[in-house]
CSV table of C-alpha atoms and ligand atoms in Angstrom, one decimal:
chain,number,residue,atom,x,y,z
A,1,MET,CA,0.0,0.0,0.1
A,2,ILE,CA,1.4,3.4,-0.8
A,3,PRO,CA,1.7,5.8,2.2
A,4,PRO,CA,-1.2,8.3,2.5
A,5,PRO,CA,-0.6,11.7,0.7
A,6,TYR,CA,-1.6,13.6,3.9
A,7,LYS,CA,-0.9,13.8,7.6
A,8,ASN,CA,-3.3,14.1,10.5
A,9,LYS,CA,-4.1,17.5,12.0
A,10,VAL,CA,-7.2,16.7,14.0
A,11,ILE,CA,-8.1,13.4,15.6
A,12,GLU,CA,-11.2,11.9,17.0
A,13,PRO,CA,-10.8,9.4,19.9
A,14,ILE,CA,-12.4,5.9,19.4
A,15,VAL,CA,-12.9,3.3,22.1
A,16,LEU,CA,-13.4,-0.5,22.0
A,17,ILE,CA,-16.1,-1.2,24.6
A,18,ALA,CA,-16.2,-4.6,26.4
A,19,LYS,CA,-17.4,-7.7,24.6
A,20,GLU,CA,-20.4,-8.1,27.0
A,21,LYS,CA,-21.4,-4.6,26.2
A,22,ARG,CA,-21.1,-5.3,22.4
A,23,ILE,CA,-23.3,-8.3,22.8
A,24,LYS,CA,-26.0,-6.2,24.5
A,25,ALA,CA,-25.6,-3.3,22.0
A,26,ILE,CA,-26.2,-5.6,19.0
A,27,GLU,CA,-29.2,-7.3,20.8
A,28,GLU,CA,-30.7,-3.9,21.5
A,29,ALA,CA,-30.1,-2.9,17.8
A,30,GLY,CA,-32.2,-5.9,16.7
A,31,TYR,CA,-29.0,-7.4,15.0
A,32,ASN,CA,-29.1,-4.6,12.6
A,33,THR,CA,-25.8,-2.6,12.4
A,34,PHE,CA,-27.7,0.5,11.2
A,35,LEU,CA,-29.4,0.7,14.6
A,36,LEU,CA,-26.2,0.6,16.7
A,37,ARG,CA,-25.0,3.8,18.4
A,38,SER,CA,-21.7,5.0,16.9
A,39,GLN,CA,-20.3,5.5,20.4
A,40,ASP,CA,-20.5,1.7,20.7
A,41,VAL,CA,-18.5,1.2,17.5
A,42,TYR,CA,-14.7,0.9,17.4
A,43,VAL,CA,-13.8,0.9,13.7
A,44,ASP,CA,-16.8,2.1,11.7
A,45,LEU,CA,-16.8,0.6,8.2
A,46,LEU,CA,-20.6,0.8,7.7
A,47,THR,CA,-20.2,3.2,4.7
A,48,ASP,CA,-18.1,5.7,2.9
A,49,SER,CA,-20.9,8.1,2.7
A,50,GLY,CA,-20.5,11.4,4.6
A,51,THR,CA,-17.8,9.7,6.8
A,52,SER,CA,-14.7,10.9,5.1
A,53,ALA,CA,-12.2,13.5,6.5
A,54,MET,CA,-12.2,16.8,4.8
A,55,SER,CA,-8.9,18.6,3.9
A,56,ASP,CA,-7.7,21.8,5.5
A,57,SER,CA,-8.7,23.5,2.3
A,58,GLN,CA,-12.3,22.2,2.6
A,59,TRP,CA,-12.4,23.2,6.3
A,60,SER,CA,-11.0,26.7,5.6
A,61,GLY,CA,-13.4,27.0,2.7
A,62,MET,CA,-16.3,26.5,5.1
A,63,MET,CA,-15.3,29.6,7.0
A,64,LEU,CA,-16.0,31.5,3.7
A,65,GLY,CA,-19.6,30.4,3.7
A,66,ASP,CA,-21.8,33.0,2.2
A,67,GLU,CA,-25.1,32.4,3.9
A,68,ALA,CA,-27.3,34.5,1.8
A,69,TYR,CA,-30.7,33.0,1.0
A,70,ALA,CA,-30.2,33.5,-2.7
A,71,GLY,CA,-27.3,33.8,-5.0
A,72,SER,CA,-24.6,32.8,-2.5
A,73,ARG,CA,-21.1,33.1,-4.0
A,74,ASN,CA,-20.4,29.5,-2.9
A,75,PHE,CA,-23.1,28.3,-5.3
A,76,TYR,CA,-21.2,29.9,-8.2
A,77,ALA,CA,-18.0,28.2,-7.0
A,78,LEU,CA,-19.9,24.9,-7.0
A,79,GLU,CA,-21.3,25.6,-10.5
A,80,GLN,CA,-17.9,26.4,-11.8
A,81,ALA,CA,-16.3,23.3,-10.3
A,82,VAL,CA,-19.0,21.1,-11.8
A,83,SER,CA,-18.5,22.8,-15.2
A,84,ASP,CA,-14.7,22.5,-15.1
A,85,VAL,CA,-14.5,18.9,-13.8
A,86,PHE,CA,-17.8,17.3,-15.2
A,87,GLY,CA,-18.4,19.6,-18.1
A,88,TYR,CA,-22.2,19.9,-17.5
A,89,LYS,CA,-23.9,23.2,-18.3
A,90,TYR,CA,-26.4,23.3,-15.5
A,91,VAL,CA,-26.3,22.4,-11.8
A,92,VAL,CA,-28.9,22.2,-9.1
A,93,PRO,CA,-27.5,21.5,-5.6
A,94,THR,CA,-29.4,19.0,-3.3
A,95,HIS,CA,-28.9,18.1,0.3
A,96,GLN,CA,-27.7,14.6,-0.8
A,97,GLY,CA,-27.6,12.2,-3.7
A,98,ARG,CA,-31.1,10.7,-3.3
A,99,ALA,CA,-32.6,14.1,-3.4
A,100,ALA,CA,-31.2,14.5,-7.0
A,101,GLU,CA,-32.5,11.0,-7.7
A,102,HIS,CA,-36.0,12.1,-6.6
A,103,LEU,CA,-35.9,15.2,-8.8
A,104,ILE,CA,-34.7,13.4,-12.0
A,105,ALA,CA,-37.2,10.6,-11.6
A,106,LYS,CA,-40.0,13.1,-11.1
A,107,ILE,CA,-39.0,15.1,-14.1
A,108,LEU,CA,-38.3,12.4,-16.6
A,109,ILE,CA,-40.9,9.8,-15.6
A,110,ASN,CA,-43.5,12.5,-14.8
A,111,LYS,CA,-46.3,10.1,-14.0
A,112,LYS,CA,-46.2,8.7,-17.6
A,113,GLY,CA,-44.7,5.4,-16.2
A,114,GLY,CA,-42.2,3.6,-18.5
A,115,CYS,CA,-39.3,1.3,-18.0
A,116,VAL,CA,-35.9,2.5,-16.7
A,117,PRO,CA,-32.9,0.3,-17.7
A,118,ASN,CA,-30.1,0.3,-15.1
A,119,ASN,CA,-26.8,-1.5,-14.6
A,120,PHE,CA,-28.0,-3.5,-11.6
A,121,TYR,CA,-29.5,-1.2,-9.0
A,122,PHE,CA,-28.9,1.1,-6.1
A,123,THR,CA,-31.4,1.0,-3.3
A,124,THR,CA,-32.6,4.6,-3.3
A,125,SER,CA,-32.3,5.0,-7.1
A,126,ARG,CA,-34.6,2.2,-7.7
A,127,VAL,CA,-37.1,3.3,-5.1
A,128,HIS,CA,-37.3,6.8,-6.7
A,129,GLN,CA,-37.9,5.4,-10.1
A,130,GLU,CA,-40.7,3.3,-8.8
A,131,LEU,CA,-42.2,6.0,-6.7
A,132,ALA,CA,-42.4,8.2,-9.7
A,133,GLY,CA,-44.4,5.5,-11.6
A,134,GLY,CA,-41.5,3.8,-13.5
A,135,THR,CA,-40.4,0.3,-13.6
A,136,TRP,CA,-36.8,-0.6,-12.9
A,137,VAL,CA,-35.1,-3.2,-15.1
A,138,ASP,CA,-31.6,-4.6,-14.9
A,139,VAL,CA,-29.5,-4.4,-18.1
A,140,GLY,CA,-26.2,-5.0,-16.3
A,141,ILE,CA,-23.9,-7.8,-17.6
A,142,PRO,CA,-24.6,-11.1,-16.0
A,143,GLU,CA,-21.0,-11.2,-14.5
A,144,ALA,CA,-22.1,-8.5,-12.1
A,145,ASN,CA,-24.3,-11.0,-10.3
A,146,ASP,CA,-21.5,-13.5,-9.8
A,147,PRO,CA,-19.2,-12.7,-6.9
A,148,SER,CA,-16.4,-15.1,-8.1
A,149,ASN,CA,-16.3,-13.7,-11.6
A,150,ALA,CA,-13.2,-11.4,-12.0
A,151,HIS,CA,-14.4,-9.4,-15.0
A,152,SER,CA,-12.5,-6.0,-15.1
A,153,PHE,CA,-15.6,-4.0,-15.9
A,154,LYS,CA,-18.6,-5.6,-14.0
A,155,GLY,CA,-20.3,-2.3,-14.1
A,156,ASN,CA,-20.9,-2.5,-17.8
A,157,ILE,CA,-24.3,-2.4,-19.4
A,158,ASP,CA,-25.2,-5.4,-21.6
A,159,ALA,CA,-25.8,-3.6,-24.9
A,160,ASP,CA,-27.9,-6.4,-26.4
A,161,LYS,CA,-30.2,-6.5,-23.3
A,162,LEU,CA,-30.5,-2.7,-23.5
A,163,LYS,CA,-31.4,-2.9,-27.3
A,164,GLN,CA,-34.0,-5.6,-26.5
A,165,VAL,CA,-35.6,-3.6,-23.7
A,166,ILE,CA,-35.8,-0.5,-26.0
A,167,LYS,CA,-37.3,-2.7,-28.8
A,168,ASN,CA,-39.9,-4.3,-26.5
A,169,LYS,CA,-40.9,-1.3,-24.4
A,170,LYS,CA,-41.7,1.9,-26.2
A,171,ASN,CA,-41.6,4.2,-23.2
A,172,ILE,CA,-38.1,4.6,-21.8
A,173,PRO,CA,-37.9,7.8,-19.8
A,174,PHE,CA,-34.1,7.4,-19.3
A,175,VAL,CA,-31.2,4.9,-19.0
A,176,ARG,CA,-29.2,5.0,-15.8
A,177,ILE,CA,-25.5,4.0,-15.6
A,178,GLU,CA,-23.8,3.9,-12.2
A,179,ALA,CA,-20.0,4.4,-11.8
A,180,CYS,CA,-18.3,1.8,-9.7
A,181,LEU,CA,-21.4,-0.2,-9.2
A,182,ASN,CA,-22.0,-0.3,-5.5
A,183,MET,CA,-24.2,-3.3,-5.1
A,184,ALA,CA,-21.9,-5.5,-7.3
A,185,GLY,CA,-18.8,-4.7,-5.3
A,186,GLY,CA,-17.8,-1.3,-6.4
A,187,GLN,CA,-17.1,-2.3,-10.0
A,188,PRO,CA,-16.4,0.1,-12.8
A,189,PHE,CA,-17.8,0.3,-16.3
A,190,SER,CA,-15.4,0.7,-19.2
A,191,MET,CA,-15.1,3.8,-21.4
A,192,ALA,CA,-15.8,1.6,-24.4
A,193,ASN,CA,-19.0,0.5,-22.8
A,194,ILE,CA,-20.4,4.0,-21.9
A,195,ILE,CA,-19.5,5.0,-25.5
A,196,GLN,CA,-21.6,2.2,-26.9
A,197,VAL,CA,-24.5,2.8,-24.4
A,198,SER,CA,-24.4,6.5,-25.2
A,199,SER,CA,-24.7,5.8,-29.0
A,200,ILE,CA,-27.7,3.5,-28.5
A,201,CYS,CA,-29.4,6.1,-26.3
A,202,ARG,CA,-28.6,9.0,-28.7
A,203,ARG,CA,-29.9,6.9,-31.7
A,204,HIS,CA,-33.2,6.5,-29.9
A,205,GLY,CA,-33.4,10.0,-28.3
A,206,ILE,CA,-33.2,8.6,-24.8
A,207,PHE,CA,-31.7,10.6,-21.9
A,208,LEU,CA,-28.6,8.9,-20.5
A,209,LEU,CA,-28.2,9.6,-16.8
A,210,LEU,CA,-24.9,8.9,-15.0
A,211,ASP,CA,-24.9,8.1,-11.3
A,212,ALA,CA,-21.6,9.8,-10.7
A,213,THR,CA,-21.3,9.1,-7.0
A,214,ARG,CA,-18.1,7.1,-7.4
A,215,VAL,CA,-17.0,8.3,-10.8
A,216,VAL,CA,-13.5,9.3,-9.6
A,217,GLU,CA,-12.6,5.7,-8.8
A,218,ASN,CA,-14.3,4.6,-12.0
A,219,ALA,CA,-12.0,6.9,-13.9
A,220,TYR,CA,-9.1,5.6,-11.9
A,221,PHE,CA,-9.9,2.0,-12.9
A,222,ILE,CA,-10.3,3.0,-16.6
A,223,LYS,CA,-6.8,4.6,-16.4
A,224,GLN,CA,-5.4,1.3,-14.9
A,225,ARG,CA,-7.2,-1.2,-17.0
A,226,GLU,CA,-8.4,0.2,-20.4
A,227,ASN,CA,-6.1,0.7,-23.4
A,228,GLY,CA,-5.4,4.3,-24.4
A,229,TYR,CA,-6.1,5.9,-20.9
A,230,SER,CA,-2.8,5.3,-18.9
A,231,LYS,CA,-1.5,8.7,-19.8
A,232,LYS,CA,-4.6,10.7,-19.3
A,233,THR,CA,-5.4,12.6,-16.1
A,234,LEU,CA,-8.4,11.6,-13.9
A,235,ALA,CA,-10.0,14.9,-14.7
A,236,GLU,CA,-9.7,14.3,-18.4
A,237,ILE,CA,-11.2,10.8,-18.0
A,238,ILE,CA,-14.2,12.1,-15.9
A,239,ARG,CA,-14.9,14.8,-18.4
A,240,GLU,CA,-14.9,12.3,-21.2
A,241,ILE,CA,-17.2,9.9,-19.3
A,242,CYS,CA,-19.7,12.8,-18.7
A,243,SER,CA,-19.5,13.9,-22.3
A,244,TYR,CA,-21.3,10.7,-23.4
A,245,THR,CA,-24.2,11.4,-20.9
A,246,ASP,CA,-27.0,14.0,-20.7
A,247,GLY,CA,-26.7,14.6,-17.0
A,248,CYS,CA,-25.8,13.1,-13.6
A,249,THR,CA,-27.0,12.7,-10.1
A,250,MET,CA,-24.2,13.0,-7.5
A,251,SER,CA,-23.9,12.1,-3.8
A,252,SER,CA,-20.9,14.3,-2.9
A,253,LYS,CA,-20.7,12.5,0.4
A,254,LYS,CA,-18.5,9.9,-1.2
A,255,ASP,CA,-15.9,11.2,-3.9
A,256,HIS,CA,-16.1,14.8,-2.8
A,257,MET,CA,-15.4,13.8,0.8
A,258,VAL,CA,-18.0,16.1,2.5
A,259,ASN,CA,-20.4,15.2,5.2
A,260,MET,CA,-23.4,16.3,3.3
A,261,GLY,CA,-24.5,17.4,-0.2
A,262,GLY,CA,-25.0,16.4,-3.8
A,263,PHE,CA,-26.4,17.7,-7.0
A,264,LEU,CA,-28.2,17.2,-10.2
A,265,ALA,CA,-26.3,18.3,-13.2
A,266,THR,CA,-27.3,18.3,-16.9
A,267,ASN,CA,-26.8,19.7,-20.3
A,268,SER,CA,-30.5,19.8,-21.0
A,269,LYS,CA,-32.1,23.2,-20.5
A,270,LYS,CA,-35.5,21.7,-20.3
A,271,VAL,CA,-34.6,19.3,-17.5
A,272,PHE,CA,-32.7,22.1,-15.7
A,273,GLU,CA,-35.7,24.5,-15.9
A,274,LYS,CA,-38.1,21.7,-14.5
A,275,ALA,CA,-35.4,20.9,-11.7
A,276,LYS,CA,-35.3,24.6,-10.7
A,277,GLU,CA,-39.1,24.5,-10.3
A,278,LEU,CA,-39.1,21.2,-8.2
A,279,VAL,CA,-36.1,21.8,-6.1
A,280,VAL,CA,-37.8,24.8,-4.5
A,281,VAL,CA,-40.6,22.5,-3.3
A,282,TYR,CA,-38.5,19.7,-2.0
A,283,GLU,CA,-35.1,21.1,-1.0
A,284,GLY,CA,-34.8,24.9,-1.2
A,285,LEU,CA,-34.1,27.6,-3.7
A,286,HIS,CA,-32.1,26.5,-6.8
A,287,THR,CA,-29.0,28.3,-5.6
A,288,TYR,CA,-28.7,26.4,-2.3
A,289,GLY,CA,-30.9,23.2,-2.6
A,290,GLY,CA,-31.1,22.5,1.1
A,291,LEU,CA,-27.3,23.2,1.7
A,292,ALA,CA,-25.6,26.0,3.6
A,293,GLY,CA,-23.3,28.2,1.7
A,294,ARG,CA,-20.3,26.6,3.5
A,295,ASP,CA,-21.4,23.1,2.5
A,296,MET,CA,-21.4,24.2,-1.2
A,297,GLU,CA,-18.0,25.6,-0.8
A,298,ALA,CA,-16.6,22.4,0.8
A,299,ILE,CA,-18.2,20.4,-2.2
A,300,ALA,CA,-16.7,22.8,-4.8
A,301,ARG,CA,-13.2,22.3,-3.2
A,302,GLY,CA,-13.8,18.5,-2.9
A,303,ILE,CA,-14.8,18.2,-6.5
A,304,ARG,CA,-11.4,19.7,-7.6
A,305,GLU,CA,-9.4,17.9,-5.0
A,306,SER,CA,-10.7,14.5,-5.8
A,307,ALA,CA,-10.2,14.9,-9.6
A,308,GLU,CA,-6.9,16.8,-9.5
A,309,CYS,CA,-5.0,14.9,-6.7
A,310,GLU,CA,-4.7,11.5,-8.2
A,311,GLU,CA,-2.6,10.3,-5.1
A,312,TYR,CA,-5.7,10.5,-2.9
A,313,VAL,CA,-7.6,8.0,-5.1
A,314,GLU,CA,-4.5,5.8,-5.6
A,315,HIS,CA,-4.1,5.6,-1.9
A,316,TYR,CA,-7.7,4.9,-1.2
A,317,VAL,CA,-8.0,2.2,-3.8
A,318,SER,CA,-4.8,0.6,-2.4
A,319,GLN,CA,-6.4,0.5,1.1
A,320,VAL,CA,-9.4,-1.4,-0.4
A,321,ARG,CA,-7.0,-3.7,-2.3
A,322,TYR,CA,-4.9,-4.4,0.9
A,323,LEU,CA,-8.0,-5.4,2.9
A,324,TRP,CA,-9.2,-7.5,0.0
A,325,GLU,CA,-5.9,-9.3,-0.4
A,326,LYS,CA,-5.4,-10.1,3.3
A,327,LEU,CA,-8.9,-11.4,3.6
A,328,LYS,CA,-8.6,-13.5,0.5
A,329,LYS,CA,-5.3,-15.0,1.7
A,330,SER,CA,-7.0,-15.9,5.0
A,331,GLY,CA,-9.4,-18.0,3.0
A,332,ILE,CA,-12.4,-15.6,3.2
A,333,SER,CA,-14.4,-15.5,0.0
A,334,VAL,CA,-14.6,-12.0,-1.3
A,335,VAL,CA,-16.2,-10.5,-4.4
A,336,GLU,CA,-13.8,-10.5,-7.4
A,337,PRO,CA,-12.0,-8.3,-8.4
A,338,ALA,CA,-11.1,-5.8,-5.6
A,339,GLY,CA,-13.5,-2.8,-6.0
A,340,ALA,CA,-13.6,0.9,-5.4
A,341,HIS,CA,-14.8,1.7,-1.9
A,342,ALA,CA,-15.3,-1.6,-0.1
A,343,VAL,CA,-14.5,-5.2,0.2
A,344,PHE,CA,-17.6,-7.4,-0.1
A,345,ILE,CA,-17.5,-10.8,1.7
A,346,ASP,CA,-19.6,-13.7,0.2
A,347,ALA,CA,-21.8,-14.7,3.2
A,348,LYS,CA,-23.2,-17.7,1.3
A,349,LYS,CA,-19.7,-19.2,1.3
A,350,PHE,CA,-18.9,-17.9,4.9
A,351,TYR,CA,-21.9,-19.6,6.3
A,352,PRO,CA,-22.8,-22.4,3.8
A,353,HIS,CA,-25.1,-23.9,6.4
A,354,ILE,CA,-27.4,-20.8,6.8
A,355,PRO,CA,-30.1,-20.6,4.1
A,356,GLN,CA,-30.7,-17.2,2.5
A,357,ASN,CA,-34.0,-16.8,4.2
A,358,ARG,CA,-32.1,-17.0,7.5
A,359,PHE,CA,-30.0,-13.9,6.4
A,360,PRO,CA,-26.4,-15.1,6.4
A,361,ALA,CA,-25.0,-11.6,5.5
A,362,GLN,CA,-27.0,-9.9,8.3
A,363,THR,CA,-25.8,-12.6,10.7
A,364,LEU,CA,-22.2,-12.1,9.6
A,365,ALA,CA,-22.4,-8.3,10.0
A,366,ALA,CA,-23.7,-8.8,13.6
A,367,GLU,CA,-21.0,-11.3,14.5
A,368,ILE,CA,-18.2,-9.1,13.1
A,369,TYR,CA,-19.4,-6.3,15.4
A,370,VAL,CA,-19.6,-8.5,18.5
A,371,GLU,CA,-16.1,-9.9,17.8
A,372,GLY,CA,-14.2,-6.7,17.3
A,373,GLY,CA,-16.6,-3.7,17.5
A,374,VAL,CA,-16.2,-3.4,13.7
A,375,ARG,CA,-19.4,-2.1,12.0
A,376,VAL,CA,-20.1,-3.3,8.5
A,377,MET,CA,-23.3,-3.6,6.5
A,378,GLU,CA,-25.5,-6.3,4.9
A,379,ARG,CA,-25.8,-6.2,1.2
A,380,GLY,CA,-27.8,-9.3,0.5
A,381,ILE,CA,-31.5,-10.4,0.6
A,382,VAL,CA,-32.4,-7.9,3.3
A,383,SER,CA,-31.4,-4.9,1.2
A,384,GLY,CA,-31.8,-6.5,-2.3
A,385,LYS,CA,-35.3,-8.1,-2.0
A,386,HIS,CA,-37.9,-5.8,-3.3
A,387,GLY,CA,-41.6,-6.2,-2.3
A,388,ARG,CA,-42.9,-9.7,-3.1
A,389,GLU,CA,-40.6,-10.5,-5.9
A,390,ALA,CA,-38.2,-13.5,-5.3
A,391,TYR,CA,-34.6,-12.8,-4.5
A,392,ASN,CA,-31.7,-15.2,-5.1
A,393,GLY,CA,-29.0,-12.7,-5.9
A,394,PRO,CA,-25.7,-12.2,-4.1
A,395,GLU,CA,-25.6,-12.4,-0.2
A,396,LEU,CA,-22.7,-10.0,0.7
A,397,VAL,CA,-21.4,-8.1,3.7
A,398,ARG,CA,-19.9,-4.8,2.7
A,399,VAL,CA,-16.7,-3.6,4.5
A,400,THR,CA,-16.5,0.0,3.5
A,401,ILE,CA,-13.6,2.3,3.8
A,402,PRO,CA,-14.2,6.0,4.5
A,403,ARG,CA,-11.8,8.2,2.7
A,404,ARG,CA,-8.7,9.5,4.6
A,405,VAL,CA,-9.9,8.2,8.0
A,406,TYR,CA,-8.3,4.9,9.0
A,407,ASP,CA,-4.8,3.8,8.8
A,408,LEU,CA,-3.0,0.5,8.1
A,409,ALA,CA,-3.1,-0.8,11.7
A,410,HIS,CA,-6.9,-0.4,11.7
A,411,LEU,CA,-7.2,-2.4,8.5
A,412,GLN,CA,-5.0,-5.1,10.1
A,413,TYR,CA,-7.2,-5.2,13.1
A,414,VAL,CA,-10.3,-5.6,10.9
A,415,VAL,CA,-8.6,-8.5,9.1
A,416,GLU,CA,-7.9,-10.2,12.4
A,417,THR,CA,-11.5,-9.6,13.6
A,418,ILE,CA,-13.0,-11.2,10.5
A,419,LYS,CA,-10.5,-14.2,10.7
A,420,SER,CA,-11.6,-14.7,14.3
A,421,VAL,CA,-15.2,-14.8,13.3
A,422,SER,CA,-14.5,-17.3,10.6
A,423,LYS,CA,-13.0,-19.7,13.1
A,424,SER,CA,-16.4,-20.2,14.7
A,425,ALA,CA,-18.4,-20.0,11.5
A,426,LYS,CA,-20.2,-23.3,12.2
A,427,LEU,CA,-22.0,-21.8,15.3
A,428,PRO,CA,-24.5,-19.1,14.2
A,429,LYS,CA,-27.8,-20.4,12.8
A,430,GLY,CA,-29.0,-17.2,11.3
A,431,LEU,CA,-31.7,-14.7,12.1
A,432,LYS,CA,-35.5,-14.2,11.9
A,433,PHE,CA,-37.4,-11.0,11.3
A,434,VAL,CA,-39.0,-9.3,14.3
A,435,TYR,CA,-39.9,-6.2,12.3
A,436,GLU,CA,-39.9,-6.0,8.6
A,437,PRO,CA,-40.4,-2.5,7.1
A,438,PRO,CA,-42.3,-2.3,3.9
A,439,THR,CA,-39.5,-0.4,1.8
A,440,LEU,CA,-35.7,-0.1,2.1
A,441,ARG,CA,-36.1,-2.6,4.9
A,442,PHE,CA,-32.3,-2.8,5.7
A,443,PHE,CA,-32.4,0.6,7.4
A,444,GLN,CA,-34.9,-0.2,10.2
A,445,ALA,CA,-35.4,-3.9,10.2
A,446,ARG,CA,-35.1,-5.8,13.5
A,447,PHE,CA,-34.2,-9.5,14.0
A,448,LYS,CA,-33.7,-12.2,16.6
A,449,LYS,CA,-31.4,-15.1,16.6
A,450,VAL,CA,-32.6,-18.5,15.3
A,451,LYS,CA,-32.0,-20.9,18.2
B,501,LIG,N1,-26.1,6.3,-5.6
B,501,LIG,C1,-25.2,5.5,-5.2
B,501,LIG,C2,-24.5,4.7,-6.2
B,501,LIG,C3,-25.0,5.4,-3.8
B,501,LIG,O1,-24.1,4.6,-3.4
B,501,LIG,C4,-25.7,6.3,-2.9
B,501,LIG,C5,-25.6,6.2,-1.5
B,501,LIG,C6,-26.7,7.1,-3.5
B,501,LIG,C7,-26.9,7.1,-4.9
B,501,LIG,C8,-27.5,8.1,-2.7
B,501,LIG,O2,-26.8,9.0,-2.1
B,501,LIG,O3,-26.8,8.7,0.3
B,501,LIG,O4,-26.2,10.9,-0.7
B,501,LIG,O5,-28.5,10.1,-0.7
B,501,LIG,N2,-24.9,5.3,-0.9
B,501,LIG,C9,-24.6,5.2,0.5
B,501,LIG,C10,-23.9,3.9,0.7
B,501,LIG,C11,-25.7,5.4,1.5
B,501,LIG,O6,-23.7,3.6,1.9
B,501,LIG,O7,-23.6,3.2,-0.2
B,501,LIG,P1,-27.1,9.7,-0.7
């Protein structure tokens, strides 16, 4: 692993509480790591969302917040950064990524229904498409669903599947392509693929939406893995990706390393005009979209930092790779290949005796917390099953690394914790629902142990 291209100036103490207290804490949380109190967590690898460490430039930028209700200068800094790095003409800030997903789904689906092809899915993206009256459909390549397949671009869209959907369903409000496909293990799409998808969409006059949440790492993987990109800068690659699309939704809580914020950006004046109308209703005026001026300044600086300082991305991806290699060497089945923001453990292989309807990944996440106070997240049937439809997809635990927060010793500790859990893998029998929420059930669900 390369050394971090930064040093610490501010630290936050963390404490490992006693094992009996951890057992009690997870029981009180209904065996759901989302319901733990963070003060009971030692190493928090629940998510890379809003959990990163901002730079001195970002913190000092926050002191320059212009908190005017309208026309804050920080909005213009944000607009300029999006234009310089992404190349989109219009930007509407939002309080986080899902608010941008809400706006675009409302604007493009607009109660007319229709079918939205996506590479696999993200939880909130799918729900917003459905709440707006659309139908989600997966046009990802089949390799994305196979944790042991080491395809270099598991985030690709299957062009034949996409063409078929377009042929069969006349109403396609938009196509969504997600960078570093979260639910498949943080896996990138290739430039060749987005070029192909873009030309299909343009031929049929369909809006191509990029979920740019982890586009910086996607650009990094293109640079590493795809012919013709090794000499380009990340900024050039990001701009090229965006040039094939009509707009993006962004959760700046990941790549831009801020604690809150996101945006909808587009080249379509029509979409922008509609977004300006709607954002006032749901978020706030179009020059703040639910954010303070200081938040927009931190995002603007984060956009430039993430695209211009390649060492940050290189170090971050090398941390993920380190954790991935160590776990793999210890005999733990992990999703292939190493992805952008997290290592995903295959819980079906970890607990082959626990059937999927007894939630092996949820069980594993709870066991990892009890063993070492390490908080991770279920990414299997609890988060993937939708309504009444059957689910037999991947059953994973996501071990997610916040940007610029933990060091090598923390990662070594996490490896030892998971190795320890694997030594008693025969013991747990799985979990049963005590409370099952109707949507996005992973956030609030409660479980008890199967005896
Ligand atoms: N799109 C992707 C690919 C995401 O990973 C997320 C959030 C969102 C959209 C929504 O953004 O949280 O700012 O509203 N992912 C987080 C995670 C929650 O832990 O993976 P948001």
